[in-house]
Amino acid sequence: MSTTSITLRPVQPEDLEVFYLNNKDPEAVWMAAFTAKDPADREAFDAHWARIMASDTVIIRTIEYHGEIAGSVLKYEMEGEAELSYWIGRAFWGQGIATAALKVFIKELEVRPLHARAAADNLGSIRVLEKCGFTRTGTDRYFANARGEEIEELIYILE
Ligand SMILES: CC(C)(COP(=O)(O)OP(=O)(O)OC[C@H]1O[C@@H](n2cnc3c(N)ncnc32)[C@H](O)[C@@H]1OP(=O)(O)O)[C@@H](O)C(=O)NCCC(=O)NCCS
């Protein structure tokens, strides 16, 4: 898919309803694994988004695909390192949207290196990172709320 089919724009308040539904979709939550304790908790979702939208170190974009809200991509900081995260609504999976959006976003962000993490069995996310030029630097193990146990996580970097 050409990157011209997607648009990244600043988040508008009405996007949050879509993000909330996407973020509590059970199949997506299982994939992402490292999620909020209760992704259906609307109050916690609203508090989290209010916090990240107000943060100076977080950059968030809504991904539009032919004018529809397909998902979100964001950069945040963890222990001083720039980390990327993304989430596409299930109805939009498998059309190259995450790859196209991430390519545009990393071009827009001037900061390097960029870091990203994915559950070791999140094959879609791993493939997106590899297609965007990230290389794997190692693995870690963390407790994944969505799985109720510690699982392996792959660590990626874009220099
Ligand atoms: C993972 C996710 C971002 C992929 O989004 P997407 O728009 O469907 O991804 P793309 O269409 O750009 O696909 C990129 C590649 O991954 C592959 N892929 C996508 N989903 C896959 C899956 N579930 N299993 C295996 N491969 C998959 C595609 O085939 C494509 O590879 P190819 O070009 O070699 O064929 C999306 O499924 C999602 O948001 N999931 C829930 C949240 C999540 O996991 N976020 C990431 C947290 S680290």
Coordinates of N, CA and C and ligand atoms in Angstrom, one line a residue:
M1 N 0.8 -1.2 0.0 CA 0.0 0.0 0.0 C 0.9 1.2 0.0
S2 N 0.5 2.2 -0.7 CA 1.3 3.5 -0.7 C 0.9 4.3 0.5
T3 N 1.9 5.0 1.0 CA 1.7 5.7 2.3 C 0.7 6.9 2.1
T4 N 0.4 7.2 0.8 CA -0.5 8.3 0.5 C -1.9 7.9 0.9
S5 N -2.2 6.7 1.1 CA -3.6 6.3 1.5 C -3.9 6.6 2.9
I6 N -2.9 6.8 3.7 CA -3.1 7.1 5.1 C -2.7 8.6 5.4
T7 N -3.3 9.1 6.4 CA -3.0 10.5 6.9 C -2.8 10.4 8.4
L8 N -1.8 11.1 8.9 CA -1.6 11.3 10.3 C -2.0 12.7 10.7
R9 N -2.8 12.8 11.7 CA -3.2 14.1 12.1 C -3.3 14.2 13.7
P10 N -3.3 15.4 14.2 CA -3.4 15.5 15.7 C -4.7 14.8 16.2
V11 N -4.7 14.3 17.4 CA -5.8 13.6 18.0 C -6.9 14.7 18.3
Q12 N -8.2 14.4 18.0 CA -9.3 15.2 18.4 C -10.1 14.4 19.4
P13 N -10.8 15.2 20.3 CA -11.5 14.5 21.4 C -12.4 13.4 20.9
E14 N -13.0 13.5 19.8 CA -14.0 12.5 19.4 C -13.3 11.2 18.9
D15 N -12.0 11.3 18.7 CA -11.2 10.1 18.3 C -11.1 9.1 19.5
L16 N -11.2 9.6 20.7 CA -11.0 8.8 21.9 C -12.0 7.6 22.0
E17 N -13.2 7.9 21.6 CA -14.2 6.8 21.6 C -13.8 5.6 20.8
V18 N -13.2 5.9 19.6 CA -12.8 4.9 18.7 C -11.6 4.2 19.3
F19 N -10.6 4.9 19.9 CA -9.5 4.3 20.5 C -9.9 3.4 21.7
Y20 N -10.9 3.9 22.5 CA -11.3 3.1 23.6 C -11.8 1.8 23.1
L21 N -12.7 1.8 22.1 CA -13.2 0.5 21.6 C -12.1 -0.4 21.0
N22 N -11.2 0.2 20.3 CA -10.0 -0.5 19.8 C -9.2 -1.2 20.9
N23 N -9.0 -0.3 21.9 CA -8.1 -0.8 23.0 C -8.7 -1.8 23.9
K24 N -10.0 -2.0 23.8 CA -10.6 -3.1 24.7 C -11.1 -4.3 23.9
D25 N -10.7 -4.3 22.6 CA -11.1 -5.4 21.7 C -10.3 -6.6 22.2
P26 N -11.0 -7.7 22.6 CA -10.3 -8.8 23.2 C -9.2 -9.4 22.4
E27 N -9.4 -9.6 21.1 CA -8.3 -10.2 20.2 C -7.1 -9.3 20.1
A28 N -7.4 -8.0 20.0 CA -6.2 -7.0 20.0 C -5.5 -7.0 21.3
V29 N -6.3 -7.0 22.4 CA -5.7 -7.0 23.7 C -4.7 -8.2 23.9
W30 N -5.2 -9.3 23.5 CA -4.4 -10.6 23.6 C -3.1 -10.4 22.8
M31 N -3.2 -9.9 21.6 CA -2.0 -9.7 20.8 C -1.0 -8.8 21.4
A32 N -1.5 -7.6 21.8 CA -0.6 -6.6 22.4 C 0.0 -7.0 23.7
A33 N -0.8 -7.8 24.5 CA -0.4 -8.5 25.7 C 0.0 -7.5 26.9
F34 N 0.8 -6.6 26.6 CA 1.2 -5.6 27.7 C 0.3 -4.4 27.7
T35 N -0.9 -4.6 28.3 CA -1.9 -3.7 28.3 C -2.3 -3.2 29.7
A36 N -3.3 -2.3 29.7 CA -3.8 -1.9 31.0 C -4.4 -3.1 31.7
K37 N -4.5 -3.1 33.1 CA -5.0 -4.2 33.8 C -6.4 -4.5 33.3
D38 N -7.3 -3.5 33.2 CA -8.7 -3.7 32.7 C -8.9 -2.8 31.6
P39 N -8.7 -3.2 30.3 CA -8.8 -2.3 29.2 C -10.2 -1.8 29.0
A40 N -11.2 -2.4 29.6 CA -12.6 -1.9 29.5 C -12.9 -0.8 30.6
D41 N -12.0 -0.5 31.4 CA -12.2 0.5 32.5 C -12.1 1.9 31.9
R42 N -13.3 2.5 31.6 CA -13.3 3.8 30.9 C -12.7 4.9 31.7
E43 N -12.9 4.9 33.0 CA -12.3 5.9 33.8 C -10.8 5.9 33.7
A44 N -10.2 4.7 33.8 CA -8.8 4.5 33.7 C -8.3 4.9 32.3
F45 N -9.0 4.6 31.3 CA -8.7 4.9 29.9 C -8.6 6.5 29.8
D46 N -9.7 7.1 30.3 CA -9.8 8.6 30.1 C -8.7 9.3 30.9
A47 N -8.4 8.7 32.1 CA -7.3 9.3 32.9 C -5.9 9.2 32.2
H48 N -5.7 8.0 31.6 CA -4.5 7.7 30.9 C -4.3 8.6 29.7
W49 N -5.4 8.8 28.9 CA -5.3 9.6 27.7 C -5.2 11.1 28.0
A50 N -5.8 11.5 29.1 CA -5.7 12.9 29.5 C -4.3 13.2 29.9
R51 N -3.7 12.2 30.5 CA -2.3 12.4 31.0 C -1.3 12.4 29.8
I52 N -1.5 11.5 28.8 CA -0.5 11.4 27.7 C -0.7 12.6 26.7
M53 N -2.0 13.0 26.6 CA -2.3 14.1 25.7 C -1.7 15.4 26.2
A54 N -1.6 15.5 27.5 CA -1.1 16.7 28.2 C 0.5 16.7 28.3
S55 N 1.1 15.6 28.0 CA 2.5 15.4 28.3 C 3.3 16.1 27.2
D56 N 4.4 16.8 27.6 CA 5.3 17.4 26.6 C 6.2 16.4 25.9
T57 N 6.3 15.2 26.4 CA 7.2 14.3 25.8 C 6.5 13.2 25.0
V58 N 5.2 13.3 24.9 CA 4.4 12.3 24.1 C 3.9 13.0 22.9
I59 N 4.1 12.3 21.8 CA 3.5 12.8 20.5 C 2.6 11.7 20.0
I60 N 1.3 12.1 19.8 CA 0.3 11.1 19.3 C -0.3 11.6 18.0
R61 N -0.5 10.7 17.2 CA -1.2 11.0 15.9 C -2.4 10.0 15.7
T62 N -3.5 10.5 15.2 CA -4.6 9.7 14.7 C -4.3 9.2 13.3
I63 N -4.4 8.0 13.0 CA -4.2 7.4 11.7 C -5.6 7.4 11.0
E64 N -5.7 8.1 9.9 CA -6.9 8.1 9.1 C -6.6 7.3 7.8
Y65 N -7.5 6.5 7.4 CA -7.4 5.7 6.2 C -8.7 6.0 5.4
H66 N -8.5 6.7 4.3 CA -9.6 7.1 3.5 C -10.6 7.9 4.3
G67 N -10.2 8.7 5.2 CA -11.1 9.6 6.0 C -11.6 8.9 7.2
E68 N -11.4 7.6 7.4 CA -11.9 6.9 8.6 C -10.8 6.8 9.7
I69 N -11.2 6.8 10.9 CA -10.2 6.6 12.0 C -9.7 5.2 12.1
A70 N -8.5 4.9 11.7 CA -8.0 3.5 11.6 C -7.3 3.1 12.9
G71 N -6.7 4.1 13.6 CA -6.0 3.8 14.8 C -5.1 5.0 15.2
S72 N -4.1 4.6 16.0 CA -3.2 5.7 16.6 C -1.8 5.2 16.6
V73 N -0.9 6.2 16.6 CA 0.5 5.9 16.7 C 1.1 6.9 17.7
L74 N 2.0 6.5 18.5 CA 2.5 7.5 19.5 C 3.9 7.2 19.9
K75 N 4.6 8.3 20.3 CA 6.0 8.2 20.8 C 5.9 8.7 22.2
Y76 N 6.5 8.0 23.1 CA 6.5 8.4 24.5 C 8.0 8.1 25.0
E77 N 8.2 8.6 26.2 CA 9.6 8.3 26.8 C 9.6 7.4 27.9
M78 N 10.5 6.5 27.9 CA 10.7 5.5 29.0 C 12.1 5.5 29.4
E79 N 12.3 6.0 30.6 CA 13.7 6.1 31.2 C 14.6 6.9 30.2
G80 N 14.0 8.0 29.6 CA 14.8 8.9 28.7 C 14.9 8.4 27.3
E81 N 14.4 7.2 27.0 CA 14.4 6.7 25.6 C 13.1 6.9 24.9
A82 N 13.2 7.2 23.6 CA 12.0 7.4 22.8 C 11.4 6.0 22.4
E83 N 10.2 5.7 22.8 CA 9.6 4.4 22.5 C 8.3 4.7 21.6
L84 N 8.1 3.8 20.7 CA 6.9 3.9 19.8 C 5.9 2.8 20.2
S85 N 4.6 3.2 19.9 CA 3.5 2.3 20.2 C 2.4 2.6 19.1
Y86 N 1.7 1.6 18.8 CA 0.6 1.8 17.7 C -0.5 0.8 17.9
W87 N -1.6 1.2 17.4 CA -2.8 0.3 17.6 C -3.8 0.6 16.5
I88 N -4.1 -0.5 15.8 CA -5.0 -0.4 14.6 C -6.3 -1.1 14.9
G89 N -7.4 -0.5 14.6 CA -8.7 -1.1 14.8 C -8.8 -2.4 14.0
R90 N -9.5 -3.4 14.6 CA -9.5 -4.7 13.9 C -10.1 -4.7 12.5
A91 N -11.0 -3.8 12.2 CA -11.7 -3.8 10.9 C -10.6 -3.3 9.9
F92 N -9.5 -2.8 10.3 CA -8.5 -2.2 9.4 C -7.3 -3.1 9.3
W93 N -7.2 -4.2 9.9 CA -6.0 -5.0 9.9 C -5.8 -5.6 8.5
G94 N -4.5 -5.9 8.3 CA -4.1 -6.6 7.1 C -4.1 -5.8 5.8
Q95 N -4.1 -4.5 5.9 CA -4.1 -3.7 4.7 C -2.8 -2.8 4.6
G96 N -1.9 -3.1 5.4 CA -0.6 -2.3 5.4 C -0.7 -1.0 6.1
I97 N -1.7 -0.8 6.9 CA -1.9 0.5 7.5 C -0.9 0.8 8.6
A98 N -0.7 -0.2 9.5 CA 0.3 0.1 10.5 C 1.7 0.4 9.9
T99 N 2.1 -0.4 8.9 CA 3.4 -0.2 8.3 C 3.5 1.2 7.7
A100 N 2.5 1.6 6.9 CA 2.5 2.9 6.3 C 2.5 4.0 7.3
A101 N 1.7 3.9 8.3 CA 1.6 4.9 9.3 C 2.9 5.1 10.1
L102 N 3.5 3.9 10.4 CA 4.7 4.0 11.2 C 5.9 4.6 10.3
K103 N 5.9 4.3 9.0 CA 6.9 4.9 8.1 C 6.8 6.4 8.1
V104 N 5.5 6.9 8.0 CA 5.3 8.3 8.0 C 5.7 9.0 9.3
F105 N 5.3 8.3 10.4 CA 5.6 8.8 11.7 C 7.1 8.9 12.0
I106 N 7.8 7.9 11.7 CA 9.2 7.9 12.1 C 10.0 8.9 11.2
K107 N 9.4 9.2 10.0 CA 10.0 10.2 9.2 C 9.8 11.6 9.8
E108 N 8.6 11.8 10.4 CA 8.2 13.0 11.0 C 9.0 13.3 12.3
L109 N 9.3 12.2 13.0 CA 10.0 12.4 14.3 C 11.5 12.5 14.0
E110 N 12.1 13.5 14.5 CA 13.5 13.7 14.2 C 14.4 12.9 15.2
V111 N 13.8 12.5 16.3 CA 14.6 11.9 17.3 C 15.1 10.4 16.9
R112 N 16.3 10.1 17.2 CA 16.9 8.8 17.0 C 17.8 8.5 18.2
P113 N 18.0 7.3 18.6 CA 17.3 6.2 18.2 C 15.9 6.1 18.7
L114 N 15.1 5.3 18.0 CA 13.7 5.0 18.4 C 13.7 3.6 18.9
H115 N 12.9 3.3 19.9 CA 12.8 2.0 20.5 C 11.4 1.5 20.4
A116 N 11.2 0.2 20.3 CA 9.9 -0.4 20.3 C 10.0 -1.8 20.9
R117 N 8.9 -2.3 21.4 CA 8.8 -3.6 22.0 C 7.6 -4.3 21.5
A118 N 7.6 -5.6 21.4 CA 6.4 -6.4 21.1 C 6.5 -7.8 21.8
A119 N 5.3 -8.3 22.1 CA 5.3 -9.6 22.7 C 5.9 -10.6 21.6
A120 N 6.6 -11.6 22.1 CA 7.3 -12.4 21.1 C 6.4 -13.1 20.2
D121 N 5.1 -13.3 20.5 CA 4.2 -14.0 19.6 C 3.3 -13.0 18.9
N122 N 3.6 -11.7 19.0 CA 2.8 -10.7 18.2 C 3.4 -10.5 16.8
L123 N 3.2 -11.5 16.0 CA 3.9 -11.6 14.7 C 3.6 -10.4 13.8
G124 N 2.4 -9.8 13.9 CA 2.0 -8.7 13.1 C 2.9 -7.5 13.5
S125 N 3.0 -7.2 14.8 CA 3.7 -6.1 15.3 C 5.2 -6.2 14.9
I126 N 5.7 -7.4 15.1 CA 7.1 -7.7 14.8 C 7.4 -7.4 13.3
R127 N 6.5 -7.9 12.5 CA 6.7 -7.7 11.0 C 6.6 -6.2 10.7
V128 N 5.7 -5.5 11.3 CA 5.6 -4.0 11.1 C 6.9 -3.3 11.4
L129 N 7.5 -3.7 12.6 CA 8.8 -3.1 13.0 C 9.9 -3.4 12.0
E130 N 9.9 -4.7 11.6 CA 11.0 -5.1 10.6 C 10.8 -4.4 9.3
K131 N 9.6 -4.2 8.8 CA 9.4 -3.6 7.5 C 9.7 -2.1 7.6
C132 N 9.7 -1.5 8.8 CA 10.1 -0.1 9.0 C 11.5 0.1 9.3
G133 N 12.3 -1.0 9.3 CA 13.8 -0.8 9.4 C 14.3 -1.1 10.8
F134 N 13.4 -1.4 11.8 CA 13.9 -1.7 13.1 C 14.7 -3.0 13.2
T135 N 15.7 -3.0 14.0 CA 16.4 -4.3 14.2 C 16.3 -4.8 15.7
R136 N 16.3 -6.1 15.8 CA 16.1 -6.6 17.2 C 17.4 -6.6 18.0
T137 N 17.3 -6.1 19.2 CA 18.5 -6.0 20.0 C 18.5 -7.0 21.2
G138 N 17.4 -7.5 21.5 CA 17.3 -8.4 22.6 C 16.0 -8.9 23.0
T139 N 15.9 -9.5 24.2 CA 14.6 -10.0 24.7 C 14.5 -9.7 26.2
D140 N 13.3 -9.7 26.7 CA 13.1 -9.4 28.1 C 11.9 -10.3 28.5
R141 N 11.6 -10.4 29.8 CA 10.4 -11.0 30.2 C 9.7 -10.1 31.2
Y142 N 8.4 -9.9 30.9 CA 7.6 -9.0 31.8 C 6.3 -9.7 32.0
F143 N 5.6 -9.2 33.1 CA 4.2 -9.7 33.4 C 3.3 -9.0 32.3
A144 N 2.5 -9.8 31.6 CA 1.6 -9.2 30.6 C 0.2 -9.3 31.2
N145 N -0.4 -8.2 31.4 CA -1.8 -8.2 32.0 C -2.8 -9.0 31.2
A146 N -2.7 -8.9 29.9 CA -3.6 -9.6 29.1 C -3.5 -11.1 29.1
R147 N -2.3 -11.6 29.6 CA -2.1 -13.1 29.6 C -2.1 -13.6 31.0
G148 N -2.0 -12.7 32.0 CA -2.0 -13.1 33.4 C -0.7 -13.9 33.8
E149 N 0.3 -13.7 33.0 CA 1.6 -14.3 33.3 C 2.8 -13.6 32.7
E150 N 4.0 -13.9 33.1 CA 5.2 -13.3 32.5 C 5.4 -13.9 31.1
I151 N 5.7 -13.1 30.1 CA 5.9 -13.7 28.8 C 7.1 -13.0 28.2
E152 N 7.6 -13.5 27.1 CA 8.8 -12.9 26.4 C 8.4 -11.7 25.6
E153 N 9.3 -10.7 25.6 CA 9.1 -9.5 24.9 C 10.3 -9.3 24.0
L154 N 10.1 -8.9 22.8 CA 11.3 -8.6 21.9 C 11.5 -7.1 21.9
I155 N 12.8 -6.7 21.9 CA 13.2 -5.3 22.0 C 13.8 -4.9 20.6
Y156 N 13.3 -3.8 20.1 CA 13.8 -3.3 18.8 C 14.3 -1.9 18.8
I157 N 15.2 -1.6 17.9 CA 15.7 -0.2 17.8 C 15.8 0.2 16.3
L158 N 15.6 1.5 16.1 CA 15.9 2.1 14.8 C 16.9 3.2 15.1
E159 N 18.1 3.0 14.6 CA 19.2 4.0 14.8 C 19.1 5.2 13.9
Ligands
LIG1 C1 -0.1 -5.5 15.0 C2 -0.9 -4.5 14.2 C3 -0.4 -3.1 14.6 C4 -0.7 -4.8 12.7 O1 -1.4 -3.8 12.0 P1 -1.8 -4.0 10.4 O2 -2.2 -2.6 9.9 O3 -2.7 -5.1 10.3 O4 -0.3 -4.4 9.9 P2 0.1 -4.3 8.3 O5 -1.1 -4.6 7.5 O6 1.0 -3.1 8.1 O7 1.0 -5.7 8.3 C5 2.4 -5.7 8.3 C6 2.9 -7.1 8.1 O8 2.5 -7.9 9.2 C7 1.8 -9.0 8.8 N1 0.8 -9.3 9.8 C8 -0.2 -8.4 10.2 N2 -0.9 -9.0 11.2 C9 -0.4 -10.3 11.3 C10 -0.8 -11.4 12.2 N3 -1.8 -11.3 13.1 N4 0.0 -12.5 12.1 C11 1.0 -12.6 11.2 N5 1.4 -11.6 10.4 C12 0.7 -10.4 10.5 C13 1.3 -8.6 7.5 O9 1.0 -9.8 6.7 C14 2.4 -7.8 6.9 O10 3.5 -8.6 6.5 P3 3.8 -8.8 4.9 O11 3.8 -7.4 4.3 O12 5.1 -9.5 4.9 O13 2.6 -9.5 4.4 C15 -2.4 -4.6 14.5 O14 -2.8 -6.0 14.4 C16 -2.8 -4.2 15.9 O15 -3.0 -3.0 16.2 N6 -3.0 -5.1 16.9 C17 -3.4 -4.8 18.2 C18 -2.5 -3.9 19.0 C19 -1.0 -4.2 18.9 O16 -0.7 -5.4 18.9 N7 -0.2 -3.2 18.8 C20 1.2 -3.3 18.8 C21 1.7 -3.5 20.2 S1 3.5 -3.8 20.3

